[in-house]
Tab-separated table of C-alpha atoms in Angstrom:
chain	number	residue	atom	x	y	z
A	273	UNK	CA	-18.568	105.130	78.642
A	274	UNK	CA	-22.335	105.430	78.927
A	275	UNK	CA	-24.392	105.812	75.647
A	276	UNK	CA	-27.481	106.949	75.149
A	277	UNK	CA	-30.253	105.320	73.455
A	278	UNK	CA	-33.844	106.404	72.700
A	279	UNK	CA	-36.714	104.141	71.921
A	280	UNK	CA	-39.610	105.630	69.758
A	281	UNK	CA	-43.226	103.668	70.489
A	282	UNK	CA	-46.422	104.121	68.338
A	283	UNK	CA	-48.478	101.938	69.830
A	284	UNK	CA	-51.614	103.054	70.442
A	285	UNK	CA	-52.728	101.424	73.420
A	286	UNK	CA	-51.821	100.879	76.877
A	287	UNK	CA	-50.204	98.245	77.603
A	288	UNK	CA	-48.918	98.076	74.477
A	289	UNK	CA	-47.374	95.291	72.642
A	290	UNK	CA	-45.326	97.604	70.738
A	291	UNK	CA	-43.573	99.388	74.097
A	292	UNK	CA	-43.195	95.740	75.396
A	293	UNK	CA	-41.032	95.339	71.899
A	294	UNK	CA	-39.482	98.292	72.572
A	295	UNK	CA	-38.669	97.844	75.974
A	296	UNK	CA	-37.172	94.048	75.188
A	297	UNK	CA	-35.035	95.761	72.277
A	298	UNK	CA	-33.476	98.367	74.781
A	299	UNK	CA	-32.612	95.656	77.062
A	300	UNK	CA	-30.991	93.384	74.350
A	301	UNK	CA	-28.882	96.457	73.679
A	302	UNK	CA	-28.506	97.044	77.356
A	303	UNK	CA	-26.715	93.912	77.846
A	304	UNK	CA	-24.586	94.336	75.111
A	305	UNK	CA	-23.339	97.862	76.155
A	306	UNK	CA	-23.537	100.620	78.773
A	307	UNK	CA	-26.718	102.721	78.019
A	308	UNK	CA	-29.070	105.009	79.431
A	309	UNK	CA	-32.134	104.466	77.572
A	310	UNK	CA	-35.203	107.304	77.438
A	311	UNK	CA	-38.198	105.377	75.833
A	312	UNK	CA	-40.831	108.005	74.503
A	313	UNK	CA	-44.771	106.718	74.149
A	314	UNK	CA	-45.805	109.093	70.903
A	315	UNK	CA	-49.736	108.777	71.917
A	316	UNK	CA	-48.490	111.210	74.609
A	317	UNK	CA	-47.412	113.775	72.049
A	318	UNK	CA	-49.974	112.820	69.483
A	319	UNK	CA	-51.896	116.670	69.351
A	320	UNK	CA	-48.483	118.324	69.531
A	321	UNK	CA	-46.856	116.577	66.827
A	322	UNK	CA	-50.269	117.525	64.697
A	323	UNK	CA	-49.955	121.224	65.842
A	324	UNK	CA	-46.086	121.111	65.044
A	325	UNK	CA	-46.775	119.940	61.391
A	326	UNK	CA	-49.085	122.840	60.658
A	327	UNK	CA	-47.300	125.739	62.495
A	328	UNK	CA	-43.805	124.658	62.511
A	329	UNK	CA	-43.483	125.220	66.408
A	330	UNK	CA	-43.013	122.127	68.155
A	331	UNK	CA	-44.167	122.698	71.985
A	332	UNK	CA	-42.221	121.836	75.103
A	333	UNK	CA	-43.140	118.565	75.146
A	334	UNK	CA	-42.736	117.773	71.557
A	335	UNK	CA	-39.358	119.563	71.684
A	336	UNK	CA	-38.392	117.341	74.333
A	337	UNK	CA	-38.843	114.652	72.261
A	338	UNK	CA	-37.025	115.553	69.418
A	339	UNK	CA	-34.351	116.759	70.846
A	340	UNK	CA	-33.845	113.188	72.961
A	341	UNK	CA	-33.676	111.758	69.036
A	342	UNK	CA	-31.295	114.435	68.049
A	343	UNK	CA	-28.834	113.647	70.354
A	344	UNK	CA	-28.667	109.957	71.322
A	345	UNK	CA	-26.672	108.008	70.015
A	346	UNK	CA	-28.379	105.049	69.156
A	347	UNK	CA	-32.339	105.054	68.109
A	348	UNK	CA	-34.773	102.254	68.454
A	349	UNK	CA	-38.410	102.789	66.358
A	350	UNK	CA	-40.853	100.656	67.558
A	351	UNK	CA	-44.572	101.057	65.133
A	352	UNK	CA	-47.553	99.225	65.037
A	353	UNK	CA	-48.706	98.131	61.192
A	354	UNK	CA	-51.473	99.218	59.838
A	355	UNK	CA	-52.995	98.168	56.082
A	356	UNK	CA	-49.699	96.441	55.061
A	357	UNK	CA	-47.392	100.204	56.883
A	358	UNK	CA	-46.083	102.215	59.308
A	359	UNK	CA	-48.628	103.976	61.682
A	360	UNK	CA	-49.776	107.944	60.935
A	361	UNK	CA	-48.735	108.813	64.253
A	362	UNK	CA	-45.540	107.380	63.685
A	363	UNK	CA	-44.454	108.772	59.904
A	364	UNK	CA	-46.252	111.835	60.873
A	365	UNK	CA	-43.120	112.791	63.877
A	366	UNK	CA	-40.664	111.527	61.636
A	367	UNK	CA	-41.618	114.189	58.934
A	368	UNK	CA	-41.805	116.542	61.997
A	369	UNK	CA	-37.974	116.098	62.619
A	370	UNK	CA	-35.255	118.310	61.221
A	371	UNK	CA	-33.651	116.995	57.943
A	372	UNK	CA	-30.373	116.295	59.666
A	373	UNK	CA	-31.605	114.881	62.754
A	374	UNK	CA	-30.998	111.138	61.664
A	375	UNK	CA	-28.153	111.495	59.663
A	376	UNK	CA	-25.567	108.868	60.325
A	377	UNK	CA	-27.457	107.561	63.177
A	378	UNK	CA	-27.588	103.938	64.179
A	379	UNK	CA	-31.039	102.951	64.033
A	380	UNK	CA	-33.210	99.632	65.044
A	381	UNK	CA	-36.648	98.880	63.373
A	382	UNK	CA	-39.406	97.237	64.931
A	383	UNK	CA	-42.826	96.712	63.981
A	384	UNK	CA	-45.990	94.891	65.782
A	385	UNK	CA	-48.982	93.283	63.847
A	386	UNK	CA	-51.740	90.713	64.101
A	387	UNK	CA	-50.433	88.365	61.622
A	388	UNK	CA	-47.079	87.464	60.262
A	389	UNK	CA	-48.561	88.570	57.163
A	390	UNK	CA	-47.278	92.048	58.072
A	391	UNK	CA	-43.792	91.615	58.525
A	392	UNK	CA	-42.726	92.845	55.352
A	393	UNK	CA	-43.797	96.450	55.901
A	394	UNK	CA	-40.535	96.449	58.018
A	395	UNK	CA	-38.990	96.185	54.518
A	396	UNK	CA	-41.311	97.833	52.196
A	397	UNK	CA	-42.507	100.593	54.181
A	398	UNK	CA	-39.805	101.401	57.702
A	399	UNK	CA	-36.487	100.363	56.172
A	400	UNK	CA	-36.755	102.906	53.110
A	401	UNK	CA	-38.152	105.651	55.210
A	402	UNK	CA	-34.685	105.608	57.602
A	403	UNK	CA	-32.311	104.891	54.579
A	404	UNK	CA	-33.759	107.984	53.108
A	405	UNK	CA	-33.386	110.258	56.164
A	406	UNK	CA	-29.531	109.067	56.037
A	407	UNK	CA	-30.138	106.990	59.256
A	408	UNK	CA	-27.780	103.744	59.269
A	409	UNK	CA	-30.520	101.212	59.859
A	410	UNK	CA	-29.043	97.970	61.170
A	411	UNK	CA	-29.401	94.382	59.207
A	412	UNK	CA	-32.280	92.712	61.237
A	413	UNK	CA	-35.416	94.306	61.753
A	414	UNK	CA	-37.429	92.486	64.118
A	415	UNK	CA	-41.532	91.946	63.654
A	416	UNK	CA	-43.533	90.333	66.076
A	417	UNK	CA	-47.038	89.200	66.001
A	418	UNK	CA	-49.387	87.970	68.148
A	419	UNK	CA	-48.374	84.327	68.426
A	420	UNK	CA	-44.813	85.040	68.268
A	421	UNK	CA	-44.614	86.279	72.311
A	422	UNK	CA	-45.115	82.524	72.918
A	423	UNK	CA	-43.645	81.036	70.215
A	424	UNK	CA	-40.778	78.085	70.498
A	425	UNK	CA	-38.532	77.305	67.746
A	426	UNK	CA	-35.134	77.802	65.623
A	427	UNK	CA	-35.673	81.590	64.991
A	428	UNK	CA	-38.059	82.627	67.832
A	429	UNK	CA	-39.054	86.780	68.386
A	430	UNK	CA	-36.067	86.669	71.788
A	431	UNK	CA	-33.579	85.309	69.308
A	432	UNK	CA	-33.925	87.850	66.770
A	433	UNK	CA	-34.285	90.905	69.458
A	434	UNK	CA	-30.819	89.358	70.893
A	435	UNK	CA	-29.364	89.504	67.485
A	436	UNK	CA	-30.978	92.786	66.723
A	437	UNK	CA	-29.527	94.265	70.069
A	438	UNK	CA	-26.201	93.410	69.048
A	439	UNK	CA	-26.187	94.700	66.171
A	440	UNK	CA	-27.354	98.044	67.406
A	441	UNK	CA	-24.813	97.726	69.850
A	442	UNK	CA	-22.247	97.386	67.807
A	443	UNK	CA	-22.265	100.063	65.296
A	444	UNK	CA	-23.203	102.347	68.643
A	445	UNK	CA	-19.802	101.395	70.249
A	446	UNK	CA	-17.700	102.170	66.878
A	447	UNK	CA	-18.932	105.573	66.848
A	448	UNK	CA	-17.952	108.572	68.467
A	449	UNK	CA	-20.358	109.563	71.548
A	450	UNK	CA	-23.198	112.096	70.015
A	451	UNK	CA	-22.452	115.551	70.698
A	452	UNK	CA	-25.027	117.492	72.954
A	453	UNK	CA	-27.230	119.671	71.160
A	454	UNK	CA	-28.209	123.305	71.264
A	455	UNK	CA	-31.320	123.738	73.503
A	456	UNK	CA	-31.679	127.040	71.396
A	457	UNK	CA	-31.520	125.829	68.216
A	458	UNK	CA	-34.388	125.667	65.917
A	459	UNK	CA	-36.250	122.832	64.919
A	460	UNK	CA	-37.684	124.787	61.676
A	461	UNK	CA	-35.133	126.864	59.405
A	462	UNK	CA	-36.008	130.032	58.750
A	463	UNK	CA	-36.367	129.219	55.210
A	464	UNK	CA	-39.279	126.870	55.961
A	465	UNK	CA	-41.203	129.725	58.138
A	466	UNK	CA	-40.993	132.452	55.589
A	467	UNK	CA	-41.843	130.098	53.159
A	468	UNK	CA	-45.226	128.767	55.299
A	469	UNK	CA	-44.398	125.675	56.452
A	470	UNK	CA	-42.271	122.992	55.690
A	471	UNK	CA	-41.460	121.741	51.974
A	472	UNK	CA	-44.193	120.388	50.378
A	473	UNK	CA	-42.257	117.729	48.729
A	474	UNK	CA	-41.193	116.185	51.677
């Protein structure tokens, strides 16, 4: 049986190095399992998710989007690091998602920096962020900067996306296929629009 993965990219340039991570990740997974992977560029979406955030309407596009994370069944979230975290572009459609959306849903991290130095935002910053949208975030997280693309060695950057893919694959195949979602269905409760926007303490 086919399952679907999505892979989420901040990066903010094109090419990017974080869709090349991305696009590596989804192919580790790919060759673990049978998947149909939709990779999403957020720079593409970067006014709607803005306009979303401060009318609680997400537009076509953006809906698009969200709804692809709602209903895979496997996600792969790909950010750039900026000052030691996660990209604004990146938290910001996270917090633009319903509450529910990640619940129980396998997840794989991956971050891009200049320096090493920056790897452990995947653990400081990305990791607590998923675990506290109820995501199931699996064990290796994979960072890569610059020098790593060309990098030899014991634990080199294709190692750990290998290992990371598995993993991914794994809890994806021990889980019951995603169920489709509701095109109709709001992405904002009713609660949240009466009350002018979304909860201020989230």
């Amino acid at each position: 049986m086919t399952r679907s993965i999505v892979a989420i990219t901040a990066g903010l340039s094109q090419p990017s190095s974080t869709r090349l991570l991305a696009d590596r990740l989804a192919a580790a997974v790919g060759d673990q399992l049978d998947t149909e992977t939709r990779t999403f560029e957020l720079r593409d979406v970067a006014h709607d998710i803005t306009d979303h955030l401060l009318t609680g309407f997400p537009s076509p596009a953006l809906k698009e989007v969200v709804d692809a994370v709602a209903g895979a069944d496997g996600l792969i979230a790909v950010s750039p690091i900026f000052n030691a975290s996660y990209s604004g572009l990146f938290k910001s459609f996270f917090d633009a998602l319903g509450d529910d959306a990640l619940r129980d849903k396998p997840v794989l991290l991956g971050a891009t920096g200049g320096t090493a130095r920056h790897s452990l935002a995947l653990e400081h910053a990305l990791r607590p962020m998923f675990v506290y949208l109820r995501a199931v975030v699996v064990p290796t997280a994979v960072f890569a900067a610059t020098e790593d693309w060309a990098k030899g060695g014991r634990d080199t950057l294709h190692q750990r996306i290998r290992r990371a893919g598995e993993q991914l694959a794994a809890l994806v195949a021990a889980r019951e296929p995603a169920q489709p979602q509701d095109p109709f269905a709001l992405t904002t409760s009713f609660e949240e629009l009466l009350g002018g926007g979304h909860d201020p303490d989230r």
